[in-house]
mmCIF file of C-alpha atoms in Angstrom:
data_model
loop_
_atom_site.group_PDB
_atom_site.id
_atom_site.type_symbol
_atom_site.label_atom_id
_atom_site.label_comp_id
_atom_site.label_asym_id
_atom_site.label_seq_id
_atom_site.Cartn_x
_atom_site.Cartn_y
_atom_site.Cartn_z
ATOM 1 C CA UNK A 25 -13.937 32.773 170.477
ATOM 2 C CA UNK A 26 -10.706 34.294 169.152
ATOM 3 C CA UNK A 27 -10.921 35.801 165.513
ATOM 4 C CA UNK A 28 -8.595 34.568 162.802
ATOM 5 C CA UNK A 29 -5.187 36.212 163.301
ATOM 6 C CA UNK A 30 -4.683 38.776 160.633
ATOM 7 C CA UNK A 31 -0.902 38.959 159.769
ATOM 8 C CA UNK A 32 0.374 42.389 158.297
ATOM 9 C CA UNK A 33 2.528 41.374 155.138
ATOM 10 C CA UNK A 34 5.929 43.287 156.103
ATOM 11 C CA UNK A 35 6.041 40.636 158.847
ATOM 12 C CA UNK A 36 8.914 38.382 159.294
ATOM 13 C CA UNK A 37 10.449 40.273 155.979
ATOM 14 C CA UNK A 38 13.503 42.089 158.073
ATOM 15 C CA UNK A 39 13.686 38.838 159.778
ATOM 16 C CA UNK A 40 14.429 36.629 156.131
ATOM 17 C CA UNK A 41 17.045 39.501 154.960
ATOM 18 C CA UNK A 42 20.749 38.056 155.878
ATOM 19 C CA UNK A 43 23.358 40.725 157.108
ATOM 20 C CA UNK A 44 24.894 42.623 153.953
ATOM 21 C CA UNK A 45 28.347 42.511 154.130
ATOM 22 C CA UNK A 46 29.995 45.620 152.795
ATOM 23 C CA UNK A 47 33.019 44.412 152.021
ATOM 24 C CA UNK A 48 31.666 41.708 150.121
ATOM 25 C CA UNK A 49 29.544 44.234 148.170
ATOM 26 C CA UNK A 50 32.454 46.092 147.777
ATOM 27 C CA UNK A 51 34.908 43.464 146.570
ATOM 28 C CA UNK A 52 32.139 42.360 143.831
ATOM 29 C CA UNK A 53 31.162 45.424 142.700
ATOM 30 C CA UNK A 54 34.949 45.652 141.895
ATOM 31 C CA UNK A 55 34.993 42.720 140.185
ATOM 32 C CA UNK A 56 31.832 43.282 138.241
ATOM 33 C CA UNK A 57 33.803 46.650 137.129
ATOM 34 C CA UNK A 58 37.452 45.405 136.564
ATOM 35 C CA UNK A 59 35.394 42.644 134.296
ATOM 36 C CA UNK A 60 33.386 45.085 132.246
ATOM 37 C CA UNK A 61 35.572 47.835 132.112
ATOM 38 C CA UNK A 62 38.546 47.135 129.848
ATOM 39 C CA UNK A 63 35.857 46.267 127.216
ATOM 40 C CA UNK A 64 33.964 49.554 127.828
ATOM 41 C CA UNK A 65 37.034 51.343 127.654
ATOM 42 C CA UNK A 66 37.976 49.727 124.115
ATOM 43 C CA UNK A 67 34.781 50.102 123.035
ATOM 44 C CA UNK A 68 34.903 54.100 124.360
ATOM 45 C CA UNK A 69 38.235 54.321 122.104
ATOM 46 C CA UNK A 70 37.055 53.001 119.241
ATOM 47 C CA UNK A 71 33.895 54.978 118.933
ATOM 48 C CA UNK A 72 36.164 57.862 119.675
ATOM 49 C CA UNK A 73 38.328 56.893 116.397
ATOM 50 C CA UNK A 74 35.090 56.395 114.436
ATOM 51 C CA UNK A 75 33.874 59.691 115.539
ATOM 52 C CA UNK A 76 37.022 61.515 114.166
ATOM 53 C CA UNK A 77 37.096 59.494 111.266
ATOM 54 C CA UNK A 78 33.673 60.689 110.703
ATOM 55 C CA UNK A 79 34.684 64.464 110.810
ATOM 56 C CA UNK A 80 37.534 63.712 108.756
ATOM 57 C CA UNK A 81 35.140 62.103 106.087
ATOM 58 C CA UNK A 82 32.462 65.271 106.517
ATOM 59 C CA UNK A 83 35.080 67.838 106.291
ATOM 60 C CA UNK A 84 36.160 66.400 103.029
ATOM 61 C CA UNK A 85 32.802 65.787 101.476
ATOM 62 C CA UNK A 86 32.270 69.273 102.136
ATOM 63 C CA UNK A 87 35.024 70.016 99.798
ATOM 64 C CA UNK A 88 34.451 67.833 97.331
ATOM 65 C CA UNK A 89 30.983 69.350 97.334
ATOM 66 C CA UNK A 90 32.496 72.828 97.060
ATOM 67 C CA UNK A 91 35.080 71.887 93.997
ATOM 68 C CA UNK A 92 31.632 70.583 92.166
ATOM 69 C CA UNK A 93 29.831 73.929 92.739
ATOM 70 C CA UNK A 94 32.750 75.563 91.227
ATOM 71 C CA UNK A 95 32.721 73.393 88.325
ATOM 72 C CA UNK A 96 29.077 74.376 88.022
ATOM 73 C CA UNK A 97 29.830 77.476 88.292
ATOM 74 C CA UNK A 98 32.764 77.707 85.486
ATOM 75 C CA UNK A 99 30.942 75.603 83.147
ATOM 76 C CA UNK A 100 27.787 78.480 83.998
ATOM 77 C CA UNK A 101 30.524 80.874 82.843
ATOM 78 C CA UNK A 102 31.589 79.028 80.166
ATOM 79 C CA UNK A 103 28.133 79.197 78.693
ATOM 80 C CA UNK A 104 27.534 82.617 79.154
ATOM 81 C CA UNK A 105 30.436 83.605 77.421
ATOM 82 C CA UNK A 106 29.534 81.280 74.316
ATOM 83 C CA UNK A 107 26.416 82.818 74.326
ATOM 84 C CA UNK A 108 28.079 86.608 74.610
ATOM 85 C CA UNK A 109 30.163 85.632 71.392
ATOM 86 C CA UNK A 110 27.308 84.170 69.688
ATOM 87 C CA UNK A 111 24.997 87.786 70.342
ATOM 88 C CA UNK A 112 28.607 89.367 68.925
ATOM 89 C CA UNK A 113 28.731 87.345 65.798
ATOM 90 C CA UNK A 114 25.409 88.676 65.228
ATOM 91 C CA UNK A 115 25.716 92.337 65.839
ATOM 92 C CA UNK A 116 29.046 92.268 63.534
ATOM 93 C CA UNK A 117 26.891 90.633 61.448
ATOM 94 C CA UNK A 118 23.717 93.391 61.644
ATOM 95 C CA UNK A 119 26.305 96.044 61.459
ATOM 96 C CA UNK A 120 28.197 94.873 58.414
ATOM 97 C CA UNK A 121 24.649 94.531 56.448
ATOM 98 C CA UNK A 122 23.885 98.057 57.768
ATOM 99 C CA UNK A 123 26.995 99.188 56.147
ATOM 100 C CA UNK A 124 26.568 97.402 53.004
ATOM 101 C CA UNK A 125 22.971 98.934 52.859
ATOM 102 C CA UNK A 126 24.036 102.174 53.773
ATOM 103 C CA UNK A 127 27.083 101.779 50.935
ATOM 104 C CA UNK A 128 24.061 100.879 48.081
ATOM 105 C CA UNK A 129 21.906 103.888 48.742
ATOM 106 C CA UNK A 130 24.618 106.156 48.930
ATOM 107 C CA UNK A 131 25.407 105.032 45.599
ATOM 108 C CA UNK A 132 21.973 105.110 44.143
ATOM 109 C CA UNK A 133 21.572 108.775 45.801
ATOM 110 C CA UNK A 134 25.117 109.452 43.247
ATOM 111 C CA UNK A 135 23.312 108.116 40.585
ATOM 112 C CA UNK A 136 20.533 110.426 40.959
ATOM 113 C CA UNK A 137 18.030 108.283 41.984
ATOM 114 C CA UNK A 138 15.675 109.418 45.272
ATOM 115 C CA UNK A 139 15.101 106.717 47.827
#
């Protein structure tokens, strides 16, 4: 008695392969290309443009972003210096009642009377 034939599974698989024609392979892979590529290339010029476009609209964020921190800032200024004239008002204020106070005793000492 003969066994059952065991067949190894590569076999007949280089047989069923047909003959690859270069040329062929060569003439549709340039087709595939010439199809795809005018719409890659579109596609690669208008994310380009989009990209620059971006920078553009970054660059002048950034300014707009710098024009409001000077604003800040001035108005910052603008409040300190109200507040400086404010602190004046009083210490022209404290100084005039000083003098006025000074002026009254002076004229009470004249009058003979000890403070």
């Amino acid at each position: 008695g003969v066994g059952p034939s065991v067949a190894s599974p590569d076999e007949g698989v280089v047989e069923d392969l047909p003959l690859i024609d270069e040329k062929a392979v060569e003439q549709l892979t340039e087709g595939l290309i010439s199809h795809y590529l005018p719409d890659l290339q579109r596609s690669k010029s208008a994310l380009q443009e989009l990209t620059q476009n971006q920078v553009v609209l970054l660059e002048t964020l950034e300014q707009e972003i710098s024009k409001f921190k000077e604003c800040n800032s001035i108005l910052d200024i603008d409040a300190l210096f109200s507040e400086a004239k404010h602190y004046h008002n009083k210490l022209v204020n404290i100084r005039n009642e000083m003098m006025m106070l000074h002026e009254k005793t002076s004229k009470l000492k004249v009058s003979g009377i000890n403070i």
